[in-house]
Amino acid sequence: MTEASVTDTAADATSATRDPITSPQAIRSWLVDRVAYYLECTPADIDAGAELAELGLDSVYALTLCGDVEDRFGLVVEPTMAWDHPTIDAITAHLAAELAR
């Protein structure tokens, strides 16, 4: 077996065992749904690349999002998560990296 095929096999095993709710796509979709819920709009209205503050998410909902993330993914996140990672795309990348540890 070549080195490349060993690496590919390991990557396939990792992705096969990853919980579907922790894939970056699932994380992003869940975050879009949560933010849409907080802002009382549809997920289609949410631009995942826009800053949460520009979308209208206030500090109360930013902290609520932290609690929801902790409950959903079993992570402990800093209460400043929405400021440290100000877009849904940035939070998605952050959470995916944390969950991959």
PDB file of C-alpha atoms in Angstrom:
ATOM      1  CA  MET A   1       0.000   0.000   0.000  1.00  0.00           C
ATOM      2  CA  THR A   2       1.397   3.419  -0.910  1.00  0.00           C
ATOM      3  CA  GLU A   3       1.735   6.288   1.509  1.00  0.00           C
ATOM      4  CA  ALA A   4      -0.991   8.201  -0.356  1.00  0.00           C
ATOM      5  CA  SER A   5      -3.449   5.310  -0.126  1.00  0.00           C
ATOM      6  CA  VAL A   6      -2.754   4.928   3.608  1.00  0.00           C
ATOM      7  CA  THR A   7      -3.536   8.634   4.073  1.00  0.00           C
ATOM      8  CA  ASP A   8      -6.673   8.357   1.928  1.00  0.00           C
ATOM      9  CA  THR A   9      -7.833   5.308   3.887  1.00  0.00           C
ATOM     10  CA  ALA A  10      -7.319   7.116   7.199  1.00  0.00           C
ATOM     11  CA  ALA A  11      -9.231  10.153   5.927  1.00  0.00           C
ATOM     12  CA  ASP A  12     -12.080   7.930   4.737  1.00  0.00           C
ATOM     13  CA  ALA A  13     -12.253   6.211   8.127  1.00  0.00           C
ATOM     14  CA  THR A  14     -12.339   9.550   9.921  1.00  0.00           C
ATOM     15  CA  SER A  15     -15.132  10.932   7.735  1.00  0.00           C
ATOM     16  CA  ALA A  16     -17.067   7.678   7.953  1.00  0.00           C
ATOM     17  CA  THR A  17     -17.039   7.749  11.752  1.00  0.00           C
ATOM     18  CA  ARG A  18     -17.814  11.471  12.066  1.00  0.00           C
ATOM     19  CA  ASP A  19     -21.274  12.089  13.440  1.00  0.00           C
ATOM     20  CA  PRO A  20     -23.455  13.573  10.690  1.00  0.00           C
ATOM     21  CA  ILE A  21     -24.499  16.483  12.925  1.00  0.00           C
ATOM     22  CA  THR A  22     -20.855  17.545  13.273  1.00  0.00           C
ATOM     23  CA  SER A  23     -20.073  17.849   9.572  1.00  0.00           C
ATOM     24  CA  PRO A  24     -19.334  21.448   8.550  1.00  0.00           C
ATOM     25  CA  GLN A  25     -22.434  21.464   6.320  1.00  0.00           C
ATOM     26  CA  ALA A  26     -24.672  20.313   9.167  1.00  0.00           C
ATOM     27  CA  ILE A  27     -23.133  22.795  11.602  1.00  0.00           C
ATOM     28  CA  ARG A  28     -23.616  25.655   9.130  1.00  0.00           C
ATOM     29  CA  SER A  29     -27.223  24.642   8.392  1.00  0.00           C
ATOM     30  CA  TRP A  30     -28.032  24.412  12.107  1.00  0.00           C
ATOM     31  CA  LEU A  31     -26.455  27.828  12.772  1.00  0.00           C
ATOM     32  CA  VAL A  32     -28.408  29.406   9.905  1.00  0.00           C
ATOM     33  CA  ASP A  33     -31.615  27.918  11.303  1.00  0.00           C
ATOM     34  CA  ARG A  34     -30.856  29.173  14.840  1.00  0.00           C
ATOM     35  CA  VAL A  35     -30.007  32.704  13.715  1.00  0.00           C
ATOM     36  CA  ALA A  36     -33.118  32.813  11.515  1.00  0.00           C
ATOM     37  CA  TYR A  37     -35.186  31.701  14.506  1.00  0.00           C
ATOM     38  CA  TYR A  38     -33.702  34.427  16.734  1.00  0.00           C
ATOM     39  CA  LEU A  39     -34.272  37.085  14.086  1.00  0.00           C
ATOM     40  CA  GLU A  40     -37.769  35.818  13.239  1.00  0.00           C
ATOM     41  CA  CYS A  41     -37.016  35.350   9.545  1.00  0.00           C
ATOM     42  CA  THR A  42     -36.485  32.429   7.193  1.00  0.00           C
ATOM     43  CA  PRO A  43     -33.149  30.644   6.770  1.00  0.00           C
ATOM     44  CA  ALA A  44     -33.128  31.874   3.158  1.00  0.00           C
ATOM     45  CA  ASP A  45     -32.897  35.433   4.522  1.00  0.00           C
ATOM     46  CA  ILE A  46     -29.628  34.661   6.341  1.00  0.00           C
ATOM     47  CA  ASP A  47     -26.295  35.369   4.639  1.00  0.00           C
ATOM     48  CA  ALA A  48     -23.782  33.061   6.333  1.00  0.00           C
ATOM     49  CA  GLY A  49     -20.952  35.368   5.275  1.00  0.00           C
ATOM     50  CA  ALA A  50     -22.451  38.498   6.831  1.00  0.00           C
ATOM     51  CA  GLU A  51     -21.473  39.653  10.295  1.00  0.00           C
ATOM     52  CA  LEU A  52     -24.030  38.598  12.865  1.00  0.00           C
ATOM     53  CA  ALA A  53     -24.355  42.154  14.170  1.00  0.00           C
ATOM     54  CA  GLU A  54     -25.156  43.362  10.640  1.00  0.00           C
ATOM     55  CA  LEU A  55     -27.888  40.731  10.425  1.00  0.00           C
ATOM     56  CA  GLY A  56     -29.370  42.183  13.611  1.00  0.00           C
ATOM     57  CA  LEU A  57     -28.204  39.645  16.184  1.00  0.00           C
ATOM     58  CA  ASP A  58     -27.818  41.451  19.502  1.00  0.00           C
ATOM     59  CA  SER A  59     -25.710  40.510  22.519  1.00  0.00           C
ATOM     60  CA  VAL A  60     -28.546  38.636  24.225  1.00  0.00           C
ATOM     61  CA  TYR A  61     -29.015  36.358  21.222  1.00  0.00           C
ATOM     62  CA  ALA A  62     -25.242  36.018  20.776  1.00  0.00           C
ATOM     63  CA  LEU A  63     -25.020  34.635  24.308  1.00  0.00           C
ATOM     64  CA  THR A  64     -28.085  32.471  23.721  1.00  0.00           C
ATOM     65  CA  LEU A  65     -26.365  31.063  20.642  1.00  0.00           C
ATOM     66  CA  CYS A  66     -23.358  30.105  22.790  1.00  0.00           C
ATOM     67  CA  GLY A  67     -25.631  28.160  25.130  1.00  0.00           C
ATOM     68  CA  ASP A  68     -27.401  26.491  22.234  1.00  0.00           C
ATOM     69  CA  VAL A  69     -24.034  25.488  20.709  1.00  0.00           C
ATOM     70  CA  GLU A  70     -22.959  23.997  24.026  1.00  0.00           C
ATOM     71  CA  ASP A  71     -26.199  22.027  24.313  1.00  0.00           C
ATOM     72  CA  ARG A  72     -26.191  20.842  20.697  1.00  0.00           C
ATOM     73  CA  PHE A  73     -22.540  19.888  20.326  1.00  0.00           C
ATOM     74  CA  GLY A  74     -21.418  19.201  23.895  1.00  0.00           C
ATOM     75  CA  LEU A  75     -18.718  21.865  23.712  1.00  0.00           C
ATOM     76  CA  VAL A  76     -17.846  24.610  26.135  1.00  0.00           C
ATOM     77  CA  VAL A  77     -17.523  27.827  24.153  1.00  0.00           C
ATOM     78  CA  GLU A  78     -16.424  31.273  25.218  1.00  0.00           C
ATOM     79  CA  PRO A  79     -19.256  33.779  25.679  1.00  0.00           C
ATOM     80  CA  THR A  80     -17.407  35.966  23.158  1.00  0.00           C
ATOM     81  CA  MET A  81     -17.693  33.348  20.394  1.00  0.00           C
ATOM     82  CA  ALA A  82     -19.957  35.511  18.225  1.00  0.00           C
ATOM     83  CA  TRP A  83     -17.524  38.424  18.449  1.00  0.00           C
ATOM     84  CA  ASP A  84     -14.397  36.300  18.004  1.00  0.00           C
ATOM     85  CA  HIS A  85     -15.987  34.541  14.998  1.00  0.00           C
ATOM     86  CA  PRO A  86     -18.429  37.186  13.718  1.00  0.00           C
ATOM     87  CA  THR A  87     -20.079  35.275  10.856  1.00  0.00           C
ATOM     88  CA  ILE A  88     -21.882  31.975  10.586  1.00  0.00           C
ATOM     89  CA  ASP A  89     -19.147  30.770   8.247  1.00  0.00           C
ATOM     90  CA  ALA A  90     -16.471  31.691  10.812  1.00  0.00           C
ATOM     91  CA  ILE A  91     -18.359  30.015  13.666  1.00  0.00           C
ATOM     92  CA  THR A  92     -18.831  26.933  11.485  1.00  0.00           C
ATOM     93  CA  ALA A  93     -15.088  26.686  10.842  1.00  0.00           C
ATOM     94  CA  HIS A  94     -14.349  27.214  14.536  1.00  0.00           C
ATOM     95  CA  LEU A  95     -16.821  24.577  15.708  1.00  0.00           C
ATOM     96  CA  ALA A  96     -15.760  22.039  13.077  1.00  0.00           C
ATOM     97  CA  ALA A  97     -12.159  22.426  14.205  1.00  0.00           C
ATOM     98  CA  GLU A  98     -13.119  22.038  17.868  1.00  0.00           C
ATOM     99  CA  LEU A  99     -15.233  18.973  17.179  1.00  0.00           C
ATOM    100  CA  ALA A 100     -12.449  17.379  15.130  1.00  0.00           C
ATOM    101  CA  ARG A 101     -10.121  17.411  18.163  1.00  0.00           C
TER     102      ARG A 101
END
